[in-house]
Amino acid sequence: MPTHSESDAAIAEILSAHAHLEGPLLPMLHALQEAFGFVPAEAHEPLCKAVKITRAELKGVLSFYHDFRDHPAGKHVLKICRAEACQSVGGTAFAEDLLAKLGLEWHGTSPDGKLTVEPVYCLGMCACAPAVMLDEKLIGRADTARVEKAIAKVSA
Amino acid sequence: MKIYVPLDSAAKALGADEVADAITQEIAARGIDAEIVRNGTRGMIWLEPLVEIEQDGERLAYGPISEGDVAALLDGKIETLGKVEDIPFFARQTRLTFARCGITDPLSLSDYEAHDGLKGLRRAIGMSQDAIIDEVKTSGLRGRGGAGFPTGIKWDTVRLAHAPQKYIVCNADEGDSGTFADRMIMEGDPFTLIEGMAIAGLGCGATKGYIYTRSEYPDAVAIMRRAIEIARDAGILGDDVLGSGRAFDMEVRVGAGAYVCGEETSLLNSLEGKRGTVRAKPPLPALEGFLGRPTVVNNVISLATVPVIFAEGAEHYANFGLGRSKGTMPIQIAGNVKFGGLFETAFGMPLGELVNDVAGGTASGRPVKAVQVGGPLGAYLHPDQFETPFGYEEFDGQKALIGHAGIVVFDDSADMLAMARFAMEFCAVESCGKCTPCRIGAVRGVETLDRIKEGDASAIPLLEDLCEVMVDGSLCALGGFTPYPVLSALRHFPEEFAAQKEAAE
């Protein structure tokens, strides 16, 4: 865990690296989440200053987008597609079965902190559905066994 | 010898990286002199990973290849599918926008130029802004994101606007289920999008471009960013585009998981770093877009089609198609189908031919029940409507839309009431919240469909009323088109909405 001053320095560095952009807020938020795994509360005030918005406006942006977190997710994130193309090949039953096997609900994190499961609406894998994305690795024509195997592999 | 293993993320999702690794090891172990090229996908996803081996000037396809097949493949023990161009699914396509996709190394500029890349931009450089816009108008190109607005007219509006800075924004926020053409071209032929945007910049007098894409597409983001760097180093982007003395540069921006940001005004707000709420129009983005400046917002496929229009001429492009739907459309065949993938063809092919013939019917082997065309906001079409030719006006006449041309096939196990409910639920989750018919209507829609499910037939007219309000009163297509899947399901499968009562009793 970085100390406060270390994370303050990291935040300042990220913000200044993106300050020259037109519309820099989303790139800053992505970079912060990339560095910390979530958008830390300590970054709020510097962010507001950097892009000249109020705390309310920042909160509005953070809460609008599904991607941004205010706390760390599990070590690995499994996104299961719930959209129509996946549904057309049994995606709903597959997702329910997988969640049951993992013992997790949508948006849930395993007690050991290793895995968070999230719904996603379309991964662009519609011709090889159903699909999941484990961290940045995609699995097409997914079934519970293959996904469990992939999870075991990254968790090992 | 060259061995092609696609790097497209759908191919990777089916094991292409593992296959490429296995081939690397195997050729090293055997001392075979072979180069592995990671190409884009040819678009026949049921054959992925589709490996092609080029030897003595002949390029033969094998697929699907798994990691375990690699030794046999190199032993020559796996039967070839022949040349990709001869595979029926591929042979009957007209590839204009996707002409290079899957053939070249996506990040090789020399491959790109060897396959007619940059021809269009070079021609555009010698043309006046007027002539560039006229060329696009003559081609008949219409917005491929879904709305079908004539691209040339949009460009002209931006060209004629007076401002110190104008922008070309590429809408690559491809969130519709059943669509993957944007992703496929960004991963498989990124330079064509760059070239198209540069031509748009020259035509409209815009010097800066943005590609706004999805966080769900990490591979496309990485490839696009790398391609932009390569194009910049080669002088295609920058202060002096191919020595023309004119500037154009661009960058990639990544959204954050909000479907509504595929709506152009939400996208612009998001690009500016705001909540992705919809803006009321007017003002049009063409006059007051990104940061209040004149902005072209075009879909990936619209922009990626521009180079071939300039390379081959607008007339050539306009010769394809049907009525006011000119040119080709990359149709994405998805869901429960035997042969899923990207099928680029001139407008006009009947839907039934696409579903039964090209796609080979369902993967499950069961009868086709419904086909959703155009993503989560598109209508469900019944097999009775299969004569409908694939075109903007023709689908409109069926109270349907072609949208971004994704078609998702369902077999007879589909529960149409559940699909209608899902459409409302999705709208409720993804609504930006700006307008009431969408924000509240979607929630009420879910509740009303639950009442119907429980056997309350009096809720059906209520659902119809609600849909009317959403269609007429919503600011954008999310609230305005969510009724399409809902009402089409109700219209074509009324028994699934009415029979619930008996089942409940």
XYZ file of C-alpha atoms in Angstrom:
661
model
C 0.000 0.000 0.000
C 1.515 3.362 -0.934
C 1.733 5.971 1.800
C -0.354 9.129 1.592
C 2.397 11.294 0.248
C 3.355 8.638 -2.295
C -0.196 8.401 -3.579
C -0.552 12.205 -3.595
C 2.543 12.397 -5.753
C 1.252 9.682 -8.059
C -2.084 11.480 -8.379
C -0.391 14.772 -9.171
C 1.768 13.099 -11.769
C -1.212 11.451 -13.485
C -3.176 14.679 -13.559
C -0.335 16.716 -14.975
C 0.358 14.077 -17.634
C -3.161 14.584 -18.996
C -3.648 18.278 -18.324
C -2.849 19.325 -21.890
C -5.701 17.291 -23.401
C -8.981 18.725 -24.607
C -11.589 17.241 -22.281
C -9.046 15.615 -19.962
C -11.339 14.296 -17.237
C -12.121 10.802 -18.546
C -8.499 10.075 -19.496
C -7.472 11.197 -15.994
C -10.071 8.975 -14.343
C -9.040 5.987 -16.443
C -5.379 6.566 -15.615
C -6.139 6.860 -11.906
C -8.180 3.685 -11.963
C -5.411 1.943 -13.868
C -2.862 3.001 -11.251
C -4.922 2.429 -8.098
C -7.554 -0.072 -9.182
C -10.217 2.531 -8.348
C -10.546 6.307 -8.236
C -9.281 7.187 -4.761
C -11.089 9.839 -2.732
C -7.789 11.694 -2.250
C -7.826 12.382 -5.972
C -11.154 14.235 -5.892
C -9.896 17.631 -4.802
C -6.895 17.675 -7.160
C -9.159 16.520 -9.998
C -11.637 19.323 -9.368
C -8.822 21.843 -9.363
C -7.188 20.412 -12.460
C -10.290 20.523 -14.627
C -12.014 23.396 -12.837
C -15.205 21.652 -11.815
C -17.067 21.393 -8.531
C -17.112 18.323 -6.314
C -20.755 17.845 -7.248
C -19.877 17.817 -10.925
C -17.113 15.298 -10.329
C -19.449 13.099 -8.341
C -21.949 13.361 -11.181
C -19.392 12.095 -13.652
C -18.078 9.314 -11.413
C -21.551 8.008 -10.713
C -22.668 8.212 -14.338
C -20.196 5.741 -15.796
C -20.335 2.045 -14.956
C -16.555 1.665 -15.174
C -15.383 3.910 -12.367
C -15.069 2.435 -8.882
C -14.700 4.130 -5.525
C -13.212 1.035 -3.916
C -10.942 -1.710 -5.192
C -12.469 -4.611 -7.078
C -11.310 -8.178 -6.645
C -7.875 -9.023 -7.938
C -9.479 -10.310 -11.137
C -12.636 -9.057 -12.783
C -14.946 -11.334 -14.723
C -17.390 -9.591 -17.022
C -20.239 -11.738 -18.254
C -22.184 -10.503 -21.253
C -25.926 -10.258 -20.740
C -26.900 -8.804 -24.118
C -29.269 -10.264 -26.693
C -26.802 -12.164 -28.892
C -25.517 -14.031 -25.849
C -29.092 -14.621 -24.693
C -29.921 -16.188 -28.062
C -27.544 -19.048 -27.336
C -28.451 -19.672 -23.726
C -26.450 -16.855 -22.162
C -28.920 -16.235 -19.362
C -28.852 -19.817 -18.104
C -25.076 -19.916 -18.553
C -24.632 -16.762 -16.462
C -26.920 -18.068 -13.713
C -25.091 -21.378 -13.620
C -21.707 -19.698 -13.536
C -22.726 -17.313 -10.766
C -24.087 -20.252 -8.758
C -20.850 -22.209 -9.205
C -18.815 -19.199 -8.161
C -21.176 -18.510 -5.279
C -21.438 -14.877 -6.299
C -24.124 -12.380 -7.255
C -23.795 -9.732 -9.953
C -21.268 -7.106 -8.775
C -20.184 -9.483 -6.017
C -16.609 -10.130 -4.899
C -15.376 -13.428 -3.547
C -14.537 -13.427 0.200
C -10.848 -13.974 -0.574
C -10.905 -10.830 -2.706
C -9.728 -12.677 -5.777
C -12.690 -12.264 -8.101
C -15.364 -9.699 -8.878
C -18.185 -10.528 -11.252
C -19.865 -7.843 -13.307
C -22.486 -7.793 -16.024
C -21.552 -6.247 -19.327
C -23.755 -5.408 -22.272
C -21.909 -6.620 -25.303
C -18.276 -7.501 -25.776
C -18.531 -7.583 -29.565
C -18.270 -11.376 -29.529
C -21.775 -11.775 -30.892
C -20.854 -14.371 -33.515
C -19.186 -16.576 -30.901
C -21.521 -16.096 -27.981
C -21.891 -16.457 -25.079
C -18.863 -14.446 -24.096
C -17.031 -13.370 -20.993
C -13.981 -11.248 -20.372
C -11.632 -12.202 -17.541
C -9.487 -9.134 -16.924
C -8.599 -8.417 -20.570
C -8.827 -11.981 -21.809
C -11.900 -12.845 -23.823
C -13.534 -16.226 -23.934
C -15.947 -16.946 -26.759
C -18.466 -19.807 -26.885
C -17.973 -19.835 -23.160
C -19.191 -22.562 -20.883
C -18.938 -22.841 -17.131
C -16.086 -25.345 -17.221
C -13.903 -23.231 -19.516
C -14.486 -20.098 -17.481
C -13.744 -21.885 -14.207
C -10.550 -23.232 -15.723
C -9.505 -19.763 -16.850
C -10.224 -18.365 -13.393
C -8.180 -21.134 -11.786
C -5.325 -20.362 -14.157
C -5.128 -16.649 -13.363
C -5.673 -17.204 -9.639
C -2.908 -19.785 -9.369
C 6.390 -19.583 -45.982
C 4.000 -17.275 -44.210
C 1.528 -18.439 -41.615
C -1.388 -16.132 -40.843
C -3.027 -16.353 -37.434
C -5.645 -13.659 -36.755
C -5.187 -11.236 -33.887
C -8.812 -10.172 -33.951
C -10.275 -10.383 -30.485
C -13.003 -12.818 -31.542
C -10.303 -15.119 -32.924
C -8.381 -14.656 -29.689
C -11.494 -15.443 -27.693
C -11.511 -18.766 -29.520
C -7.845 -19.496 -28.889
C -5.860 -17.735 -31.650
C -3.056 -16.618 -29.311
C -2.531 -20.144 -28.052
C -2.480 -21.384 -31.645
C 0.073 -18.742 -32.623
C 2.265 -19.686 -29.657
C 2.051 -23.350 -30.528
C 2.988 -22.624 -34.143
C 5.958 -20.519 -33.036
C 7.254 -23.363 -30.870
C 6.571 -26.007 -33.445
C 8.294 -24.231 -36.335
C 11.297 -23.510 -34.122
C 11.482 -27.150 -33.023
C 11.240 -28.362 -36.605
C 13.537 -25.715 -38.026
C 10.894 -24.586 -40.505
C 11.593 -21.254 -42.159
C 8.257 -19.524 -41.658
C 7.067 -16.096 -40.702
C 3.976 -15.778 -38.528
C 1.752 -12.842 -39.468
C -0.998 -11.763 -37.128
C -3.671 -10.565 -39.527
C -7.173 -9.287 -38.918
C -10.055 -11.683 -39.210
C -11.639 -12.601 -42.515
C -14.900 -12.423 -40.628
C -15.949 -16.059 -40.684
C -16.094 -16.408 -36.970
C -17.322 -20.009 -36.943
C -14.009 -20.944 -38.595
C -11.849 -19.061 -36.107
C -9.074 -19.491 -35.330
C -8.683 -19.571 -39.120
C -5.064 -20.194 -40.003
C -3.803 -19.498 -43.502
C -0.567 -20.871 -44.875
C 1.012 -19.104 -47.817
C 3.435 -21.143 -49.835
C 4.552 -20.884 -53.449
C 2.213 -17.965 -54.010
C -0.833 -19.848 -52.782
C -2.635 -18.969 -49.579
C -4.705 -21.790 -48.142
C -7.052 -21.724 -45.184
C -7.471 -24.164 -42.322
C -9.978 -23.865 -39.540
C -11.055 -23.905 -36.922
C -7.593 -24.792 -35.633
C -7.015 -25.503 -31.975
C -3.718 -25.552 -30.126
C -3.763 -29.336 -30.306
C -4.131 -29.309 -34.086
C -0.901 -27.444 -34.747
C 1.414 -30.440 -35.124
C -1.005 -32.112 -37.546
C -1.421 -28.831 -39.411
C 2.320 -28.575 -39.989
C 2.470 -32.253 -40.900
C 0.027 -31.475 -43.686
C -2.516 -33.804 -42.130
C -5.316 -31.290 -41.872
C -7.484 -30.813 -44.878
C -7.569 -27.300 -46.237
C -10.714 -25.263 -46.735
C -9.107 -24.017 -49.933
C -8.626 -20.349 -50.610
C -10.651 -18.033 -48.385
C -11.958 -16.295 -51.498
C -13.561 -19.557 -52.614
C -15.401 -20.311 -49.379
C -19.082 -19.709 -50.269
C -19.758 -17.337 -47.333
C -16.850 -15.189 -48.478
C -17.206 -15.661 -52.230
C -20.675 -14.123 -52.370
C -19.671 -10.943 -50.540
C -18.779 -7.585 -52.027
C -15.923 -6.373 -49.924
C -15.344 -2.654 -50.319
C -15.025 -1.284 -46.783
C -13.531 -4.549 -45.554
C -11.485 -5.249 -48.703
C -8.185 -5.513 -46.820
C -9.427 -6.823 -43.490
C -7.918 -10.210 -42.771
C -5.574 -10.091 -45.722
C -2.952 -7.725 -44.377
C -0.974 -7.240 -41.215
C -3.119 -4.457 -39.687
C -0.079 -2.492 -38.530
C 1.963 -2.784 -41.692
C 1.773 0.414 -43.664
C 3.522 -1.241 -46.600
C 0.842 -3.971 -46.655
C -1.738 -1.223 -46.524
C -0.283 0.642 -49.474
C 0.244 -2.556 -51.435
C -3.519 -3.113 -51.190
C -4.593 0.323 -52.434
C -4.243 2.072 -49.090
C -3.696 5.863 -49.207
C -4.881 6.034 -52.802
C -8.028 7.813 -51.669
C -6.223 10.307 -49.456
C -3.691 11.097 -52.187
C -6.543 11.820 -54.571
C -8.391 13.939 -51.999
C -5.285 16.050 -51.435
C -5.489 17.176 -55.043
C -9.143 18.159 -54.707
C -10.837 21.308 -53.423
C -13.029 21.090 -50.325
C -16.070 21.485 -52.565
C -14.996 18.609 -54.743
C -14.317 16.370 -51.739
C -17.802 16.993 -50.358
C -19.367 16.467 -53.783
C -17.619 13.148 -54.112
C -19.092 11.978 -50.813
C -22.535 13.256 -51.791
C -22.348 11.467 -55.152
C -21.387 8.208 -53.470
C -24.711 8.260 -51.625
C -22.942 7.263 -48.407
C -25.274 7.424 -45.418
C -24.426 7.210 -41.751
C -23.614 3.611 -40.928
C -24.156 4.058 -37.211
C -27.862 3.629 -37.668
C -29.486 6.933 -38.460
C -28.615 6.780 -42.154
C -28.153 10.534 -42.520
C -26.349 11.498 -45.743
C -22.680 11.857 -44.848
C -21.909 14.453 -47.534
C -24.571 16.830 -46.239
C -23.239 16.560 -42.714
C -19.721 17.289 -43.926
C -20.941 20.257 -45.944
C -22.596 21.798 -42.904
C -19.308 21.613 -41.038
C -17.336 22.894 -44.022
C -19.569 25.963 -44.317
C -19.486 26.767 -40.601
C -17.084 29.482 -39.501
C -14.953 28.643 -36.508
C -11.323 28.786 -35.450
C -11.317 25.014 -34.887
C -13.404 22.182 -36.296
C -13.361 18.520 -35.378
C -13.875 15.095 -36.883
C -15.201 12.746 -34.229
C -15.437 9.076 -34.989
C -18.179 7.325 -33.097
C -16.647 3.965 -32.277
C -18.847 3.391 -29.255
C -20.226 0.219 -30.726
C -22.502 -0.959 -27.940
C -25.291 -2.643 -29.881
C -25.568 -6.322 -29.232
C -25.038 -8.220 -32.464
C -22.570 -5.715 -33.861
C -18.816 -5.962 -34.128
C -17.958 -4.373 -37.482
C -16.336 -1.338 -35.879
C -14.218 -3.492 -33.641
C -13.270 -5.742 -36.516
C -12.092 -2.918 -38.771
C -10.230 -1.126 -35.970
C -8.408 -4.352 -35.147
C -8.039 -5.574 -38.717
C -7.498 -2.486 -40.873
C -6.984 0.566 -38.660
C -5.283 2.663 -41.323
C -8.460 2.812 -43.373
C -10.218 4.587 -40.535
C -7.286 6.969 -40.143
C -7.301 7.650 -43.873
C -11.059 8.234 -43.895
C -10.820 10.667 -41.013
C -7.960 12.519 -42.692
C -10.054 12.910 -45.855
C -12.957 14.164 -43.740
C -10.590 16.641 -42.118
C -9.411 17.933 -45.482
C -12.960 18.202 -46.794
C -14.379 20.041 -43.796
C -11.346 22.080 -42.807
C -10.961 20.229 -39.525
C -7.478 19.633 -38.194
C -8.211 17.478 -35.208
C -9.924 14.138 -34.894
C -11.019 11.896 -32.056
C -11.985 8.264 -32.061
C -14.298 7.644 -29.143
C -14.451 3.949 -28.444
C -15.333 1.515 -25.702
C -13.464 0.299 -22.670
C -14.880 -3.132 -23.549
C -12.620 -3.096 -26.629
C -9.079 -3.046 -25.194
C -7.525 -4.697 -28.261
C -9.099 -2.234 -30.674
C -7.883 0.650 -28.497
C -4.316 -0.651 -28.459
C -4.188 -1.347 -32.204
C -5.764 1.999 -33.122
C -3.317 3.882 -30.900
C -0.350 2.087 -32.387
C -1.633 2.671 -35.922
C -1.981 6.397 -35.231
C 1.630 6.537 -34.044
C 2.780 4.721 -37.173
C 0.711 7.029 -39.391
C 2.137 10.060 -37.611
C 5.709 8.814 -38.053
C 5.007 8.259 -41.743
C 3.678 11.787 -42.221
C 0.094 10.689 -42.884
C -0.948 12.561 -39.769
C 0.567 15.740 -38.403
C 1.184 19.277 -39.570
C 1.726 18.333 -43.183
C -0.511 15.449 -44.255
C 1.411 13.591 -46.997
C 3.171 16.793 -47.965
C -0.107 18.620 -48.662
C 0.764 21.503 -46.387
C -2.453 20.832 -44.493
C -2.672 19.536 -40.938
C -4.661 16.714 -39.430
C -4.015 14.737 -36.296
C -6.057 12.506 -34.093
C -6.249 10.543 -30.885
C -8.216 7.728 -29.320
C -10.483 8.303 -26.339
C -12.017 5.544 -24.293
C -15.512 5.619 -22.857
C -16.396 4.190 -19.505
C -19.139 1.653 -19.999
C -22.134 3.861 -20.789
C -24.205 2.585 -23.721
C -25.904 5.931 -24.255
C -22.567 7.501 -25.193
C -23.037 5.950 -28.615
C -25.629 8.693 -29.103
C -23.705 11.509 -30.728
C -24.509 14.325 -28.320
C -23.908 12.115 -25.258
C -20.656 11.113 -26.852
C -19.616 14.737 -27.220
C -20.441 15.473 -23.590
C -18.456 12.422 -22.547
C -15.539 13.476 -24.721
C -15.603 16.832 -22.971
C -15.369 15.035 -19.625
C -18.977 15.456 -18.590
C -21.760 13.044 -17.724
C -22.820 11.435 -20.950
C -26.233 13.017 -21.041
C -28.004 13.738 -24.286
C -28.113 17.299 -25.601
C -31.257 18.685 -27.158
C -30.950 19.392 -30.879
C -30.701 22.015 -32.298
C -27.993 23.114 -32.196
C -26.688 20.358 -34.421
C -23.247 18.994 -33.551
C -22.234 20.008 -37.073
C -22.553 23.622 -35.884
C -21.979 23.336 -32.139
C -20.357 20.032 -31.333
C -17.222 19.193 -29.367
C -16.393 22.150 -27.105
C -19.098 24.085 -28.942
C -17.239 23.925 -32.246
C -18.434 22.577 -35.609
C -17.993 18.823 -35.479
C -18.546 15.937 -37.830
C -19.679 12.914 -35.847
C -19.558 9.827 -38.049
C -19.626 6.152 -37.335
C -16.478 4.045 -37.839
C -17.887 2.278 -40.881
C -18.948 5.532 -42.557
C -15.436 6.930 -42.169
C -13.692 3.661 -43.012
C -15.684 3.535 -46.259
C -14.497 6.977 -47.383
C -11.071 5.791 -48.636
C -12.528 3.271 -51.090
C -14.994 5.890 -52.356
C -12.068 8.176 -53.175
C -9.846 5.401 -54.464
C -12.409 3.880 -56.813
C -14.610 6.907 -57.410
C -18.031 7.823 -56.041
C -19.868 6.416 -59.039
C -18.291 3.031 -58.536
C -19.528 2.953 -54.953
C -22.994 4.262 -55.793
C -23.457 1.546 -58.395
C -23.973 -0.933 -55.588
C -27.114 -0.997 -53.519
C -30.827 -0.496 -53.718
C -32.808 2.722 -54.131
C -31.563 5.333 -51.687
C -29.460 2.761 -49.826
C -26.331 2.974 -51.904
C -23.139 1.009 -51.638
C -22.464 -1.917 -49.373
C -23.236 -2.683 -45.774
C -21.106 -4.863 -43.525
C -23.838 -7.022 -42.044
C -22.956 -8.716 -38.808
C -24.563 -12.101 -38.472
C -24.773 -13.127 -34.860
C -26.555 -15.033 -32.176
C -27.986 -18.462 -32.789
C -26.645 -19.091 -36.306
C -24.621 -21.781 -37.968
C -22.334 -19.377 -39.828
C -21.789 -16.213 -37.846
C -19.567 -13.385 -38.885
C -19.226 -10.335 -41.041
C -20.908 -10.363 -44.419
C -20.389 -7.260 -46.518
C -22.808 -7.003 -49.375
C -24.653 -4.462 -51.467
C -27.909 -3.285 -49.923
C -30.942 -5.174 -51.093
C -30.494 -8.792 -50.069
C -33.703 -10.122 -48.508
C -33.467 -10.749 -44.771
C -34.546 -14.357 -45.165
C -31.706 -15.066 -47.560
C -29.270 -13.668 -45.023
C -30.711 -15.710 -42.182
C -31.502 -19.038 -43.840
C -28.987 -19.126 -46.606
C -25.921 -17.070 -45.690
C -26.116 -17.746 -41.965
C -27.316 -21.314 -42.538
C -30.196 -21.027 -40.083
C -29.797 -21.626 -36.381
C -26.813 -23.249 -34.701
C -29.217 -25.232 -32.539
C -30.888 -26.674 -35.623
C -34.282 -25.523 -34.351
C -36.601 -23.274 -36.381
C -35.886 -19.555 -36.524
C -38.390 -17.691 -34.425
C -37.318 -14.079 -34.609
C -34.458 -11.920 -35.784
C -33.502 -8.732 -34.027
C -31.931 -6.312 -36.457
C -30.149 -3.154 -35.367
C -29.182 -3.862 -31.786
C -31.151 -3.512 -28.559
C -33.199 -0.680 -30.062
C -34.070 -2.639 -33.184
C -37.289 -4.477 -33.901
C -37.750 -8.232 -33.766
C -38.655 -9.415 -37.232
C -40.833 -12.451 -37.779
C -40.036 -15.007 -40.500
C -43.157 -13.654 -42.265
C -41.098 -10.519 -42.943
C -38.141 -12.355 -44.447
C -38.855 -10.989 -47.920
C -37.847 -7.506 -46.737
C -34.779 -6.337 -48.643
C -31.944 -5.062 -46.483
C -32.234 -1.295 -46.903
C -33.011 1.776 -44.791
C -36.434 2.603 -46.293
C -37.456 -1.032 -46.714
C -36.917 -1.771 -43.035
C -38.597 1.460 -42.045
C -41.653 0.236 -43.948
C -41.712 -2.807 -41.669
C -41.558 -0.638 -38.537
C -38.009 -1.869 -38.136
C -34.554 -0.424 -38.590
C -31.251 -1.691 -39.879
C -29.286 0.364 -37.379
C -25.634 -0.645 -37.404
C -26.622 -3.802 -39.317
C -26.242 -6.398 -36.631
C -28.662 -9.261 -36.944
C -29.260 -11.546 -34.001
C -31.099 -14.772 -34.723
C -33.249 -16.546 -32.130
C -34.631 -20.051 -32.318
C -38.056 -21.159 -31.129
C -36.933 -21.372 -27.527
C -36.855 -17.563 -27.307
C -39.303 -16.059 -24.814
C -40.492 -12.902 -26.564
C -42.127 -11.400 -23.502
C -38.816 -11.807 -21.694
C -37.018 -10.184 -24.636
C -39.436 -7.247 -24.533
C -38.883 -6.932 -20.811
C -35.131 -7.060 -21.323
C -35.365 -4.174 -23.801
C -37.098 -2.016 -21.186
C -34.735 -3.173 -18.437
C -31.720 -2.325 -20.584
C -33.162 1.114 -21.322
C -33.699 1.679 -17.600
C -30.112 0.693 -16.788
C -28.587 2.742 -19.581
C -30.861 5.793 -19.697
C -28.868 8.985 -19.244
C -31.735 10.380 -17.182
C -32.129 13.624 -19.044
C -35.640 13.128 -20.402
C -38.625 11.734 -18.540
C -40.142 9.380 -21.136
C -36.932 7.373 -21.211
C -35.858 7.634 -17.583
C -39.220 6.806 -16.050
C -40.882 5.167 -19.030
C -38.371 2.352 -19.115
C -38.936 1.526 -15.456
C -42.718 1.630 -15.924
C -42.244 -0.524 -19.009
C -40.587 -3.261 -16.975
C -43.398 -3.092 -14.405
C -46.098 -3.159 -17.073
C -44.555 -6.163 -18.764
C -44.429 -7.904 -15.400
C -48.161 -7.253 -15.044
C -48.751 -8.753 -18.475
C -46.675 -11.745 -17.516
C -48.834 -12.227 -14.472
C -51.881 -12.375 -16.700
C -53.179 -8.798 -16.553
C -54.378 -8.278 -20.130
C -55.469 -4.718 -19.344
C -51.805 -3.802 -19.100
C -51.295 -4.402 -22.838
C -52.968 -1.166 -24.026
C -51.103 0.606 -21.251
C -47.819 -0.724 -22.623
C -48.786 0.483 -26.082
C -49.597 3.944 -24.716
C -46.348 4.067 -22.836
C -44.414 3.116 -25.941
C -46.137 5.872 -27.886
C -45.052 8.416 -25.291
C -41.502 7.112 -25.353
C -41.336 7.219 -29.159
C -42.769 10.717 -29.419
C -41.336 12.276 -26.309
C -37.792 10.984 -25.878
C -34.830 13.156 -26.738
C -32.772 10.443 -28.384
C -32.938 6.974 -29.870
C -32.485 5.166 -26.555
C -35.905 6.072 -25.201
C -37.307 6.668 -28.657
C -36.432 3.300 -30.140
C -36.662 0.974 -27.136
C -40.346 0.557 -28.064
C -39.281 -1.015 -31.379
C -38.240 -4.373 -29.898
C -41.078 -4.193 -27.365
C -43.902 -3.443 -29.793
C -42.563 -5.740 -32.506
C -42.477 -8.609 -30.035
C -46.039 -7.776 -29.014
C -47.225 -7.386 -32.610
C -45.686 -10.529 -34.036
C -46.013 -12.821 -31.046
C -49.277 -11.692 -29.394
C -49.965 -15.174 -28.067
C -46.937 -14.906 -25.803
C -48.375 -11.807 -24.215
C -51.993 -12.971 -24.026
C -51.507 -16.635 -23.195
C -49.782 -15.718 -19.990
C -53.125 -15.333 -18.283
C -54.157 -18.945 -18.828
C -50.773 -20.119 -17.781
C -51.045 -18.101 -14.593
C -54.452 -19.401 -13.692
